Tab-separated table of C-alpha atoms in Angstrom:
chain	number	residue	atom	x	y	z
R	195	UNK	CA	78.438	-22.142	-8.587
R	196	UNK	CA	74.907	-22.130	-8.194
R	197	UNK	CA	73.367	-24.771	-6.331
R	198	UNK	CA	70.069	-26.536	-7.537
R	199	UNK	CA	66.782	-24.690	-7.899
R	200	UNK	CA	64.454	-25.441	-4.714
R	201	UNK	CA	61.440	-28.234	-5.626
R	202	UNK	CA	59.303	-25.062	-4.540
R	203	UNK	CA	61.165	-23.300	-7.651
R	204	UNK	CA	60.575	-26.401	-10.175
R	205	UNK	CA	57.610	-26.575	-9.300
R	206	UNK	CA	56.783	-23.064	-9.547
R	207	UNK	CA	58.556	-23.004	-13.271
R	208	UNK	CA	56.593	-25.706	-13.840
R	209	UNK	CA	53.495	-24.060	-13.776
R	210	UNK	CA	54.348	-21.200	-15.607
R	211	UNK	CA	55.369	-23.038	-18.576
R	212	UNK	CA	52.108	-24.475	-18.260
R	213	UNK	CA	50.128	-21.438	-18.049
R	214	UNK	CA	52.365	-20.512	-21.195
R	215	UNK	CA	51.655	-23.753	-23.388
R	216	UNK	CA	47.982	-22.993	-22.176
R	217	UNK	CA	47.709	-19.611	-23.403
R	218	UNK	CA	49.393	-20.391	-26.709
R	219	UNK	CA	46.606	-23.274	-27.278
R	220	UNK	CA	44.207	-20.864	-26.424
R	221	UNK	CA	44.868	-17.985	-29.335
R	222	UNK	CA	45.468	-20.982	-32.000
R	223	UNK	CA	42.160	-22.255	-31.213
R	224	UNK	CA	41.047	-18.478	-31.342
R	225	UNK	CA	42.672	-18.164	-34.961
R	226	UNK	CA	41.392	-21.390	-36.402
R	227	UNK	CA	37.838	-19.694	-35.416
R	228	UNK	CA	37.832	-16.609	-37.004
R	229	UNK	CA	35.922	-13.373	-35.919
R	230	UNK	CA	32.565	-14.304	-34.654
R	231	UNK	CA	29.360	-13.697	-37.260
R	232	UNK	CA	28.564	-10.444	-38.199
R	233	UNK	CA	24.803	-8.968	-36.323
R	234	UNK	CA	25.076	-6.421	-38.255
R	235	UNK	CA	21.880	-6.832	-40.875
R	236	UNK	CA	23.017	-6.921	-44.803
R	237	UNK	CA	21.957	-3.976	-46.815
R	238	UNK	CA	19.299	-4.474	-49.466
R	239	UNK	CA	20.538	-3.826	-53.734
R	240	UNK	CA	21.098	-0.068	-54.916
R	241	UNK	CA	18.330	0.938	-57.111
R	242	UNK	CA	17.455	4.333	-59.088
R	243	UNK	CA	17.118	7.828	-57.481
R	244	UNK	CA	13.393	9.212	-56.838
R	245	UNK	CA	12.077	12.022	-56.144
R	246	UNK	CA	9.867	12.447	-52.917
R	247	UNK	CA	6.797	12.965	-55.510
R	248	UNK	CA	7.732	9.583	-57.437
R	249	UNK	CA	7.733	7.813	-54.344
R	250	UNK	CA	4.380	8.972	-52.789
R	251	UNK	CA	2.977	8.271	-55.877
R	252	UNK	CA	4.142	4.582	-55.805
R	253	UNK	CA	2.680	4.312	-52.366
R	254	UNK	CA	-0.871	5.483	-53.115
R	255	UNK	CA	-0.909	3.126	-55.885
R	256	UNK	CA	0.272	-0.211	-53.756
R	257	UNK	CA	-2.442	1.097	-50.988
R	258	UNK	CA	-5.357	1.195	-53.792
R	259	UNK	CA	-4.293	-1.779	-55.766
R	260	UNK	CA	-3.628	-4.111	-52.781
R	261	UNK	CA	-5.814	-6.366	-52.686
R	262	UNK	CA	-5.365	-10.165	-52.591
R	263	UNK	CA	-1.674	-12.336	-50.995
R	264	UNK	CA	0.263	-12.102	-55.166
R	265	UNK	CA	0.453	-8.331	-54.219
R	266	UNK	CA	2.994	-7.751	-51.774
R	267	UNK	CA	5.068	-9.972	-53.776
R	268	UNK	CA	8.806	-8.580	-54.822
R	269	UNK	CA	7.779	-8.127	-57.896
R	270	UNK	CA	4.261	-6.553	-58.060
R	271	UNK	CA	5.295	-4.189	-55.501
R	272	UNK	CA	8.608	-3.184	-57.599
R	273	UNK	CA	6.638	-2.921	-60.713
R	274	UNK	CA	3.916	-0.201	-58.728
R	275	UNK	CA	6.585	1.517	-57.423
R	276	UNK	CA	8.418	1.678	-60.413
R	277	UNK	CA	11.803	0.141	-59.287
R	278	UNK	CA	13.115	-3.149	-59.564
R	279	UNK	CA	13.459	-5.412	-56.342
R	280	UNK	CA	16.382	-7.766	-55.867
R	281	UNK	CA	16.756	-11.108	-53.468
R	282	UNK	CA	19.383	-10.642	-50.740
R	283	UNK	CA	20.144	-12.099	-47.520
R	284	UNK	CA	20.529	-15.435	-48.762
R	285	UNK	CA	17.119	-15.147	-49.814
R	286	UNK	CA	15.210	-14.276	-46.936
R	287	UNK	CA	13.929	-10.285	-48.535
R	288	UNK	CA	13.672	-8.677	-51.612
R	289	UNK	CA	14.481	-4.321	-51.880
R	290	UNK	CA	16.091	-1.692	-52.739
R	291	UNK	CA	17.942	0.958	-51.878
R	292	UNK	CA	18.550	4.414	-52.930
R	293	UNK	CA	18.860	8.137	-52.656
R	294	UNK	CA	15.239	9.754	-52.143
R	295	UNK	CA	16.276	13.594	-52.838
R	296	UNK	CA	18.672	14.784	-49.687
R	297	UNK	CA	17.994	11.658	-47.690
R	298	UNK	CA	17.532	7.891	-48.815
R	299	UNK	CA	14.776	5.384	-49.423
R	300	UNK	CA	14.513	1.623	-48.638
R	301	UNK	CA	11.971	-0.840	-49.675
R	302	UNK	CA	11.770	-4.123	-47.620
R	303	UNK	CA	10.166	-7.463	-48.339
R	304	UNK	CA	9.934	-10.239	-46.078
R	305	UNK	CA	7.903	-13.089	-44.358
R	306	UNK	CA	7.588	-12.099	-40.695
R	307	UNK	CA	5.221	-14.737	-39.997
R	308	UNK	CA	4.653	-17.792	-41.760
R	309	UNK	CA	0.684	-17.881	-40.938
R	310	UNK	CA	0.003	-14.896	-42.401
R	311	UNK	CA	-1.177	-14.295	-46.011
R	312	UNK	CA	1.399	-12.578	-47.766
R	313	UNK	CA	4.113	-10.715	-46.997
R	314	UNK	CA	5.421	-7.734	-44.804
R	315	UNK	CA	6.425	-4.435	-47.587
R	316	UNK	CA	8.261	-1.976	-45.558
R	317	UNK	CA	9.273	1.505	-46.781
R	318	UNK	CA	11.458	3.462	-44.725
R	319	UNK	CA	12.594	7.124	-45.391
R	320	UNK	CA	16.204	7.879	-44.168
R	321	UNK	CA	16.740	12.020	-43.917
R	322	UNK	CA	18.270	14.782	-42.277
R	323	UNK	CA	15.733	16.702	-39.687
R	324	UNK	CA	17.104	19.699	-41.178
R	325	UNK	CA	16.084	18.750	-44.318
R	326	UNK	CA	11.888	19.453	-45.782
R	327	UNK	CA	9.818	16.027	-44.842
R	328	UNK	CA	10.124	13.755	-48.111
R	329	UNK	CA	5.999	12.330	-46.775
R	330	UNK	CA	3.941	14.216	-45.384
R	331	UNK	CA	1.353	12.187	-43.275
R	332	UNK	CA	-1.989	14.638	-43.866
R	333	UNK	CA	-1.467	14.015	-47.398
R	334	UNK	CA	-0.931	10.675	-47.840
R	335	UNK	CA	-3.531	10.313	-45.305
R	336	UNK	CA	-6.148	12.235	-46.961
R	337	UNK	CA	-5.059	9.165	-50.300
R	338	UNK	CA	-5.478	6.698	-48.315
R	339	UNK	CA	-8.887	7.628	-46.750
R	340	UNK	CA	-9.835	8.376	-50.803
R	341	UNK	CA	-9.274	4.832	-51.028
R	342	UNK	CA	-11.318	3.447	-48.765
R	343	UNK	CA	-9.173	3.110	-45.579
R	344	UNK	CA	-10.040	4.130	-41.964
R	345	UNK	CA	-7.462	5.485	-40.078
R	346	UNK	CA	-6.850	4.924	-36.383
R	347	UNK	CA	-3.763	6.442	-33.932
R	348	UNK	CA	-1.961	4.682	-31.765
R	349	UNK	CA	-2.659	5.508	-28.159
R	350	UNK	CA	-0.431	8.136	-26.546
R	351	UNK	CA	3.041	6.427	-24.968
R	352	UNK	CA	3.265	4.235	-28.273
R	353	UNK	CA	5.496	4.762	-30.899
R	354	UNK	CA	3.465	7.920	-32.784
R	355	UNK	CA	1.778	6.280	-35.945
R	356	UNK	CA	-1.121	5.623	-37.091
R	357	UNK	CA	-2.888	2.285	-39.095
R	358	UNK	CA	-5.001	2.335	-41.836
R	359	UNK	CA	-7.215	-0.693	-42.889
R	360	UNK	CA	-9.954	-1.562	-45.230
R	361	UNK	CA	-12.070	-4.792	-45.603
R	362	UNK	CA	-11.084	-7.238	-48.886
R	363	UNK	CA	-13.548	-9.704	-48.552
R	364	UNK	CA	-11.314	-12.433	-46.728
R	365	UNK	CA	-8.716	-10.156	-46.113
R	366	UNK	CA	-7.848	-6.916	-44.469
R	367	UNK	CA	-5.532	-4.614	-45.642
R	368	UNK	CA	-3.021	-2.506	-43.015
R	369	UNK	CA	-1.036	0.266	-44.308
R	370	UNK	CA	0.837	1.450	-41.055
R	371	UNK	CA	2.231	5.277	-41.309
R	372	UNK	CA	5.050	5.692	-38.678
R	373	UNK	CA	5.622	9.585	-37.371
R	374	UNK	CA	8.747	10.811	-36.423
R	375	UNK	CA	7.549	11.957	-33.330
R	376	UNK	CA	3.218	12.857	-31.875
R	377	UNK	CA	4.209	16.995	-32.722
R	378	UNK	CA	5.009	16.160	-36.362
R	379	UNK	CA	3.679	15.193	-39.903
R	380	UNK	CA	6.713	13.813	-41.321
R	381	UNK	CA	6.544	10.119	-41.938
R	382	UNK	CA	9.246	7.739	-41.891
R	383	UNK	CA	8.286	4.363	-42.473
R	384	UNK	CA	4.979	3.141	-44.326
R	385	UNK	CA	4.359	-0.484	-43.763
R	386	UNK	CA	1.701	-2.191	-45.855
R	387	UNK	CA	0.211	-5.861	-44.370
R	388	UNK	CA	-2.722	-8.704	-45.044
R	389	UNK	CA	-4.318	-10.162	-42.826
R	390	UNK	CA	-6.825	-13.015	-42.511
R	391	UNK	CA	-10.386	-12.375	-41.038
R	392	UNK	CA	-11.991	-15.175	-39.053
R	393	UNK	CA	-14.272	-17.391	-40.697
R	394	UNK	CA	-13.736	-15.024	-43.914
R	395	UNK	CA	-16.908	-12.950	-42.413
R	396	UNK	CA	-16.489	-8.868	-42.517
R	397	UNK	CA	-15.929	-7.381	-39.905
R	398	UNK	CA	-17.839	-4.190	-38.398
Protein backbone atom coordinates (compact mmCIF):
# COMPACT_ATOMS: atom_id res chain seq x y z
CA UNK A 1 0.00 0.00 0.00
CA UNK A 2 1.02 3.32 -0.76
CA UNK A 3 1.60 5.60 1.94
CA UNK A 4 0.34 9.33 1.83
CA UNK A 5 1.58 11.82 -0.74
CA UNK A 6 4.36 14.20 0.92
CA UNK A 7 2.79 17.99 1.87
CA UNK A 8 5.69 18.93 -0.69
CA UNK A 9 3.56 16.65 -3.25
CA UNK A 10 0.00 18.29 -2.25
CA UNK A 11 1.23 21.13 -2.44
CA UNK A 12 2.91 20.75 -5.62
CA UNK A 13 -0.56 19.14 -7.16
CA UNK A 14 -2.00 21.90 -5.82
CA UNK A 15 -0.53 24.28 -7.95
CA UNK A 16 -0.85 22.56 -10.99
CA UNK A 17 -4.47 22.27 -10.80
CA UNK A 18 -4.28 25.82 -10.36
CA UNK A 19 -2.22 26.68 -13.23
CA UNK A 20 -4.87 24.33 -15.03
CA UNK A 21 -8.19 26.12 -13.77
CA UNK A 22 -6.07 29.31 -14.74
CA UNK A 23 -5.40 28.47 -18.18
CA UNK A 24 -8.91 27.21 -18.84
CA UNK A 25 -10.28 30.81 -17.58
CA UNK A 26 -7.90 32.25 -19.72
CA UNK A 27 -9.08 30.74 -23.39
CA UNK A 28 -12.94 31.23 -22.23
CA UNK A 29 -12.26 34.75 -21.68
CA UNK A 30 -10.29 34.55 -25.09
CA UNK A 31 -13.52 32.99 -26.82
CA UNK A 32 -16.09 35.30 -25.33
CA UNK A 33 -13.73 38.07 -27.13
CA UNK A 34 -13.56 37.09 -30.46
CA UNK A 35 -10.67 37.79 -33.00
CA UNK A 36 -9.41 41.24 -32.50
CA UNK A 37 -10.70 44.12 -35.23
CA UNK A 38 -9.75 43.81 -38.56
CA UNK A 39 -6.70 46.83 -39.77
CA UNK A 40 -7.14 45.77 -42.77
CA UNK A 41 -8.95 48.98 -44.69
CA UNK A 42 -12.54 48.02 -46.38
CA UNK A 43 -12.60 48.09 -50.10
CA UNK A 44 -14.58 50.82 -51.82
CA UNK A 45 -18.12 49.53 -54.26
CA UNK A 46 -17.38 47.78 -57.76
CA UNK A 47 -18.21 50.11 -60.48
CA UNK A 48 -18.05 49.85 -64.49
CA UNK A 49 -14.90 48.97 -66.55
CA UNK A 50 -12.95 52.01 -68.33
CA UNK A 51 -10.73 52.31 -70.58
CA UNK A 52 -7.35 54.18 -69.81
CA UNK A 53 -8.71 56.96 -72.43
CA UNK A 54 -12.19 57.24 -70.48
CA UNK A 55 -10.44 57.76 -67.42
CA UNK A 56 -7.90 60.50 -68.43
CA UNK A 57 -10.59 62.13 -69.88
CA UNK A 58 -12.57 62.25 -66.56
CA UNK A 59 -9.51 63.64 -64.92
CA UNK A 60 -8.88 66.62 -67.22
CA UNK A 61 -12.38 67.50 -66.80
CA UNK A 62 -12.45 67.45 -62.67
CA UNK A 63 -8.93 69.51 -62.99
CA UNK A 64 -10.70 72.29 -65.34
CA UNK A 65 -14.05 72.31 -63.70
CA UNK A 66 -12.79 72.40 -60.07
CA UNK A 67 -13.40 75.20 -58.80
CA UNK A 68 -15.27 76.04 -55.57
CA UNK A 69 -15.70 73.24 -51.98
CA UNK A 70 -19.50 71.43 -53.85
CA UNK A 71 -16.88 69.98 -56.33
CA UNK A 72 -15.01 67.33 -54.82
CA UNK A 73 -18.20 66.16 -53.53
CA UNK A 74 -19.12 62.19 -54.19
CA UNK A 75 -21.31 63.08 -56.46
CA UNK A 76 -19.99 65.88 -58.76
CA UNK A 77 -16.86 64.07 -59.03
CA UNK A 78 -18.78 60.65 -60.05
CA UNK A 79 -20.92 62.49 -62.44
CA UNK A 80 -17.37 64.11 -64.32
CA UNK A 81 -15.93 61.00 -64.29
CA UNK A 82 -18.74 59.28 -65.50
CA UNK A 83 -19.19 56.57 -62.75
CA UNK A 84 -21.30 56.43 -59.90
CA UNK A 85 -19.75 56.79 -56.28
CA UNK A 86 -21.07 54.80 -53.35
CA UNK A 87 -20.75 55.50 -49.29
CA UNK A 88 -18.71 52.81 -47.51
CA UNK A 89 -16.85 52.51 -44.43
CA UNK A 90 -19.62 53.28 -42.30
CA UNK A 91 -19.71 56.42 -44.01
CA UNK A 92 -16.47 57.87 -43.70
CA UNK A 93 -15.61 57.79 -48.11
CA UNK A 94 -17.38 57.57 -51.10
CA UNK A 95 -15.62 55.36 -54.52
CA UNK A 96 -15.37 52.99 -56.66
CA UNK A 97 -13.69 50.35 -57.84
CA UNK A 98 -13.00 48.65 -61.01
CA UNK A 99 -10.99 47.12 -63.77
CA UNK A 100 -9.06 49.99 -65.78
CA UNK A 101 -7.96 47.75 -68.96
CA UNK A 102 -5.16 45.03 -67.60
CA UNK A 103 -4.87 46.66 -64.22
CA UNK A 104 -7.60 48.37 -61.91
CA UNK A 105 -8.81 51.81 -60.96
CA UNK A 106 -9.95 53.29 -57.59
CA UNK A 107 -11.55 56.53 -56.84
CA UNK A 108 -11.39 57.76 -53.17
CA UNK A 109 -13.33 60.40 -51.29
CA UNK A 110 -12.74 61.49 -47.93
CA UNK A 111 -12.29 64.31 -45.27
CA UNK A 112 -8.63 64.20 -44.22
CA UNK A 113 -8.88 67.29 -42.37
CA UNK A 114 -11.77 68.88 -41.00
CA UNK A 115 -10.35 72.63 -41.56
CA UNK A 116 -9.99 72.32 -44.92
CA UNK A 117 -12.53 73.31 -47.63
CA UNK A 118 -13.67 70.35 -49.25
CA UNK A 119 -12.63 67.16 -49.60
CA UNK A 120 -9.55 64.89 -50.49
CA UNK A 121 -10.48 62.91 -54.34
CA UNK A 122 -7.90 60.32 -54.75
CA UNK A 123 -7.42 58.23 -57.93
CA UNK A 124 -5.13 55.48 -57.82
CA UNK A 125 -4.11 53.21 -60.81
CA UNK A 126 -3.40 49.53 -59.80
CA UNK A 127 -1.25 47.64 -62.85
CA UNK A 128 1.20 45.25 -63.80
CA UNK A 129 4.84 46.95 -64.66
CA UNK A 130 4.78 44.69 -67.49
CA UNK A 131 1.85 46.04 -68.66
CA UNK A 132 1.76 49.79 -71.13
CA UNK A 133 1.27 52.86 -68.44
CA UNK A 134 -2.68 53.40 -68.26
CA UNK A 135 -1.45 57.73 -67.52
CA UNK A 136 1.05 59.02 -68.86
CA UNK A 137 2.34 62.08 -66.81
CA UNK A 138 3.69 64.44 -70.00
CA UNK A 139 0.29 64.23 -71.22
CA UNK A 140 -1.83 64.84 -68.63
CA UNK A 141 0.64 67.36 -67.70
CA UNK A 142 0.69 69.22 -70.83
CA UNK A 143 -3.87 69.29 -69.83
CA UNK A 144 -3.32 70.46 -66.91
CA UNK A 145 -0.87 73.33 -67.75
CA UNK A 146 -3.76 74.07 -70.75
CA UNK A 147 -5.81 74.72 -67.87
CA UNK A 148 -4.17 77.05 -66.11
CA UNK A 149 -2.05 75.07 -63.57
CA UNK A 150 1.69 75.47 -62.72
CA UNK A 151 3.46 72.55 -62.12
CA UNK A 152 6.20 72.08 -59.54
CA UNK A 153 8.43 68.61 -58.64
CA UNK A 154 9.05 67.44 -55.59
CA UNK A 155 12.66 67.75 -54.53
CA UNK A 156 14.89 64.74 -55.19
CA UNK A 157 14.72 62.00 -52.04
CA UNK A 158 10.79 62.59 -51.97
CA UNK A 159 8.39 60.37 -53.18
CA UNK A 160 8.74 61.28 -57.26
CA UNK A 161 5.57 63.48 -58.07
CA UNK A 162 4.84 66.46 -58.93
CA UNK A 163 1.83 69.27 -57.78
CA UNK A 164 -0.06 71.31 -59.84
CA UNK A 165 -2.02 74.43 -58.56
CA UNK A 166 -3.91 77.35 -59.84
CA UNK A 167 -5.40 80.42 -58.01
CA UNK A 168 -9.58 80.38 -57.51
CA UNK A 169 -10.04 83.51 -56.02
CA UNK A 170 -10.27 82.27 -52.25
CA UNK A 171 -9.13 79.05 -53.06
CA UNK A 172 -6.30 77.12 -54.56
CA UNK A 173 -6.61 74.20 -56.41
CA UNK A 174 -3.83 71.08 -56.04
CA UNK A 175 -3.94 68.31 -58.41
CA UNK A 176 -0.96 66.08 -57.14
CA UNK A 177 0.44 63.50 -59.98
CA UNK A 178 2.33 60.65 -58.16
CA UNK A 179 5.25 58.79 -60.44
CA UNK A 180 6.05 55.42 -60.08
CA UNK A 181 9.47 56.10 -59.69
CA UNK A 182 11.99 59.85 -60.82
CA UNK A 183 13.12 57.56 -64.33
CA UNK A 184 9.46 57.17 -65.37
CA UNK A 185 6.24 58.82 -66.82
CA UNK A 186 3.77 56.45 -65.64
CA UNK A 187 1.46 57.84 -63.04
CA UNK A 188 -0.20 56.08 -60.37
CA UNK A 189 -2.17 58.12 -58.22
CA UNK A 190 -3.70 61.69 -59.11
CA UNK A 191 -4.89 63.46 -56.06
CA UNK A 192 -6.99 66.58 -56.51
CA UNK A 193 -7.25 69.17 -53.18
CA UNK A 194 -8.66 72.89 -52.04
CA UNK A 195 -7.19 74.83 -50.13
CA UNK A 196 -7.84 78.14 -48.34
CA UNK A 197 -5.59 81.25 -49.04
CA UNK A 198 -4.97 83.65 -46.17
CA UNK A 199 -7.02 86.57 -45.88
CA UNK A 200 -8.69 85.35 -49.34
CA UNK A 201 -5.78 87.62 -51.07
CA UNK A 202 -3.94 85.88 -54.30
CA UNK A 203 -1.10 84.80 -53.96
CA UNK A 204 2.12 85.51 -56.25
Amino acid sequence: MQGSPSPQDARAEQDRAAAAVDEAARAASTDKQGQAPSTEQPAPPQAPDLTPATLEAGIVRLAGELREVKQTQPLFVGQTLGIALASYDDGKRAGARGALGSGTYTVEIETLYPTAPGQHVSIRIDQSESQPCALNFDRLAQHLEAAGYKGKRAPQGLDPSMSFSRDLGPLKGFVQLDLDRYTSACIWQINFDLEAKQDGRPED
